[in-house]
mmCIF file of C-alpha atoms in Angstrom:
data_model
loop_
_atom_site.group_PDB
_atom_site.id
_atom_site.type_symbol
_atom_site.label_atom_id
_atom_site.label_comp_id
_atom_site.label_asym_id
_atom_site.label_seq_id
_atom_site.Cartn_x
_atom_site.Cartn_y
_atom_site.Cartn_z
ATOM 1 C CA MET A 1 -0.032 0.120 0.029
ATOM 2 C CA THR A 2 1.390 3.439 -0.977
ATOM 3 C CA PHE A 3 0.553 6.600 0.939
ATOM 4 C CA VAL A 4 -0.402 9.729 -0.992
ATOM 5 C CA GLN A 5 2.389 12.146 -1.129
ATOM 6 C CA LEU A 6 2.584 15.883 -1.709
ATOM 7 C CA LEU A 7 5.169 17.136 -3.996
ATOM 8 C CA GLU A 8 8.275 18.196 -2.194
ATOM 9 C CA LYS A 9 7.785 22.011 -3.140
ATOM 10 C CA PHE A 10 4.346 22.062 -1.546
ATOM 11 C CA LYS A 11 4.654 20.832 1.852
ATOM 12 C CA LYS A 12 5.154 24.198 3.139
ATOM 13 C CA THR A 13 4.901 27.072 0.677
ATOM 14 C CA ALA A 14 4.789 30.907 1.285
ATOM 15 C CA LEU A 15 3.375 33.466 -1.142
ATOM 16 C CA GLU A 16 2.006 37.013 -1.250
ATOM 17 C CA ILE A 17 -1.077 38.657 -2.742
ATOM 18 C CA ASP A 18 -2.401 42.123 -2.714
ATOM 19 C CA GLU A 19 -5.429 42.879 -0.316
ATOM 20 C CA ASP A 20 -7.444 43.604 -3.444
ATOM 21 C CA TYR A 21 -6.923 40.239 -5.168
ATOM 22 C CA PRO A 22 -9.928 39.339 -7.303
ATOM 23 C CA LEU A 23 -12.385 36.837 -5.871
ATOM 24 C CA PHE A 24 -12.519 33.174 -7.520
ATOM 25 C CA GLN A 25 -9.160 33.754 -9.228
ATOM 26 C CA PRO A 26 -6.441 31.085 -8.845
ATOM 27 C CA ILE A 27 -3.711 31.791 -6.369
ATOM 28 C CA TYR A 28 -1.979 28.378 -6.157
ATOM 29 C CA ARG A 29 -2.393 24.887 -7.398
ATOM 30 C CA VAL A 30 -1.730 22.085 -4.956
ATOM 31 C CA THR A 31 -0.304 18.808 -6.446
ATOM 32 C CA ALA A 32 -0.121 15.496 -4.940
ATOM 33 C CA THR A 33 0.786 12.050 -6.059
ATOM 34 C CA ASP A 34 -0.248 8.522 -5.325
ATOM 35 C CA GLU A 35 1.761 5.765 -6.922
ATOM 36 C CA ASP A 36 -0.987 3.194 -6.471
ATOM 37 C CA LEU A 37 -4.097 5.098 -7.546
ATOM 38 C CA GLY A 38 -6.188 2.867 -9.659
ATOM 39 C CA HIS A 39 -8.510 3.455 -12.617
ATOM 40 C CA GLY A 40 -11.551 5.286 -11.582
ATOM 41 C CA ASP A 41 -9.799 6.410 -8.330
ATOM 42 C CA ARG A 42 -8.951 10.120 -7.729
ATOM 43 C CA LEU A 43 -7.591 12.395 -5.105
ATOM 44 C CA THR A 44 -9.667 14.979 -3.349
ATOM 45 C CA TYR A 45 -8.309 18.266 -1.980
ATOM 46 C CA THR A 46 -9.716 19.931 0.982
ATOM 47 C CA ILE A 47 -8.607 22.783 3.253
ATOM 48 C CA GLU A 48 -8.580 21.341 6.915
ATOM 49 C CA THR A 49 -7.656 24.460 8.712
ATOM 50 C CA GLN A 50 -7.688 28.093 7.909
ATOM 51 C CA LEU A 51 -5.978 30.633 10.302
ATOM 52 C CA SER A 52 -5.773 34.314 9.933
ATOM 53 C CA GLY A 53 -3.918 36.918 11.929
ATOM 54 C CA PRO A 54 -3.745 39.125 13.639
ATOM 55 C CA ARG A 55 -7.520 39.288 13.104
ATOM 56 C CA LYS A 56 -9.088 35.815 13.768
ATOM 57 C CA GLY A 57 -12.143 34.155 11.959
ATOM 58 C CA ALA A 58 -12.034 34.620 8.259
ATOM 59 C CA ASN A 59 -12.435 31.674 5.968
ATOM 60 C CA SER A 60 -11.612 33.535 2.856
ATOM 61 C CA PHE A 61 -10.000 30.728 0.677
ATOM 62 C CA GLY A 62 -11.381 27.623 -0.837
ATOM 63 C CA VAL A 63 -9.777 24.705 -2.779
ATOM 64 C CA ASP A 64 -11.277 22.998 -5.817
ATOM 65 C CA ALA A 65 -11.672 19.471 -4.576
ATOM 66 C CA ILE A 66 -10.539 17.854 -7.974
ATOM 67 C CA ASN A 67 -7.839 20.009 -9.332
ATOM 68 C CA GLY A 68 -6.358 21.486 -6.128
ATOM 69 C CA VAL A 69 -6.637 25.224 -7.196
ATOM 70 C CA VAL A 70 -6.658 27.375 -4.188
ATOM 71 C CA SER A 71 -8.658 30.490 -4.651
ATOM 72 C CA LEU A 72 -10.218 33.697 -2.827
ATOM 73 C CA GLY A 73 -13.582 32.455 -1.712
ATOM 74 C CA GLY A 74 -15.103 35.727 -0.855
ATOM 75 C CA GLU A 75 -16.612 35.100 2.567
ATOM 76 C CA ASP A 76 -14.642 38.169 3.881
ATOM 77 C CA THR A 77 -12.498 40.868 2.644
ATOM 78 C CA LEU A 78 -9.012 40.700 2.711
ATOM 79 C CA ASP A 79 -8.573 44.238 3.903
ATOM 80 C CA PHE A 80 -5.200 44.775 5.387
ATOM 81 C CA ASP A 81 -6.441 47.838 7.503
ATOM 82 C CA ARG A 82 -9.094 45.695 9.179
ATOM 83 C CA GLY A 83 -6.476 43.295 10.426
ATOM 84 C CA TYR A 84 -5.840 40.629 7.906
ATOM 85 C CA HIS A 85 -2.152 40.307 7.376
ATOM 86 C CA VAL A 86 -1.361 36.565 7.048
ATOM 87 C CA PHE A 87 -3.287 33.371 6.625
ATOM 88 C CA GLN A 88 -2.256 29.813 7.184
ATOM 89 C CA LEU A 89 -4.074 27.247 5.259
ATOM 90 C CA THR A 90 -3.617 23.440 5.947
ATOM 91 C CA LEU A 91 -4.626 21.589 2.846
ATOM 92 C CA ARG A 92 -5.061 17.614 2.679
ATOM 93 C CA ALA A 93 -5.159 15.302 -0.421
ATOM 94 C CA THR A 94 -7.150 12.242 0.301
ATOM 95 C CA ASP A 95 -7.292 9.060 -1.899
ATOM 96 C CA THR A 96 -10.424 6.937 -2.306
ATOM 97 C CA ALA A 97 -9.098 4.467 0.530
ATOM 98 C CA GLY A 98 -8.958 7.374 2.783
ATOM 99 C CA LEU A 99 -5.207 7.703 3.044
ATOM 100 C CA PHE A 100 -4.055 11.345 2.922
ATOM 101 C CA CYS A 101 -1.249 13.785 3.301
ATOM 102 C CA GLN A 102 -1.083 17.410 4.401
ATOM 103 C CA GLY A 103 0.640 20.574 3.500
ATOM 104 C CA MET A 104 0.622 24.264 4.485
ATOM 105 C CA ILE A 105 0.331 27.431 2.425
ATOM 106 C CA ILE A 106 1.186 30.717 4.190
ATOM 107 C CA ILE A 107 -0.477 33.561 2.377
ATOM 108 C CA LYS A 108 0.724 37.189 3.344
ATOM 109 C CA ILE A 109 -1.501 39.925 2.465
ATOM 110 C CA ARG A 110 0.210 43.070 0.798
ATOM 111 C CA ASN A 111 -1.350 46.279 1.950
ATOM 112 C CA ILE A 112 -2.097 48.672 -0.999
ATOM 113 C CA ASN A 113 -2.741 52.420 -1.146
ATOM 114 C CA ASP A 114 -6.619 52.153 -1.195
ATOM 115 C CA GLU A 115 -7.628 54.843 1.354
ATOM 116 C CA ARG A 116 -8.411 58.354 0.491
ATOM 117 C CA PRO A 117 -6.882 61.191 2.280
ATOM 118 C CA ARG A 118 -9.238 63.264 4.678
ATOM 119 C CA PHE A 119 -9.317 66.404 6.504
ATOM 120 C CA GLU A 120 -9.284 66.193 10.382
#
């Protein structure tokens, strides 16, 4: 029996996106391999945990279960000024027998100049 394996480069990946990154656009593609995946079998990709900071509670990212594409899901804005500076996603690839592997993506949010000046 062979365990599902994530490609070495994915086990821990860090990337950076602007706070105004468009919704539902690909950010990263997770890739896993399974040496004994049979005909008709497939890998399923899921997000196991999604942590944000310094503000907590956002679930802004999603992963396509079939192709492993991670995108911004749109449940909450990535507004840097509201406290979303970094996200840590734990992703899982599971085969049809229930064997799985996990990896992590750290997504840093880049602040952009999106506030108008105002008189005090």
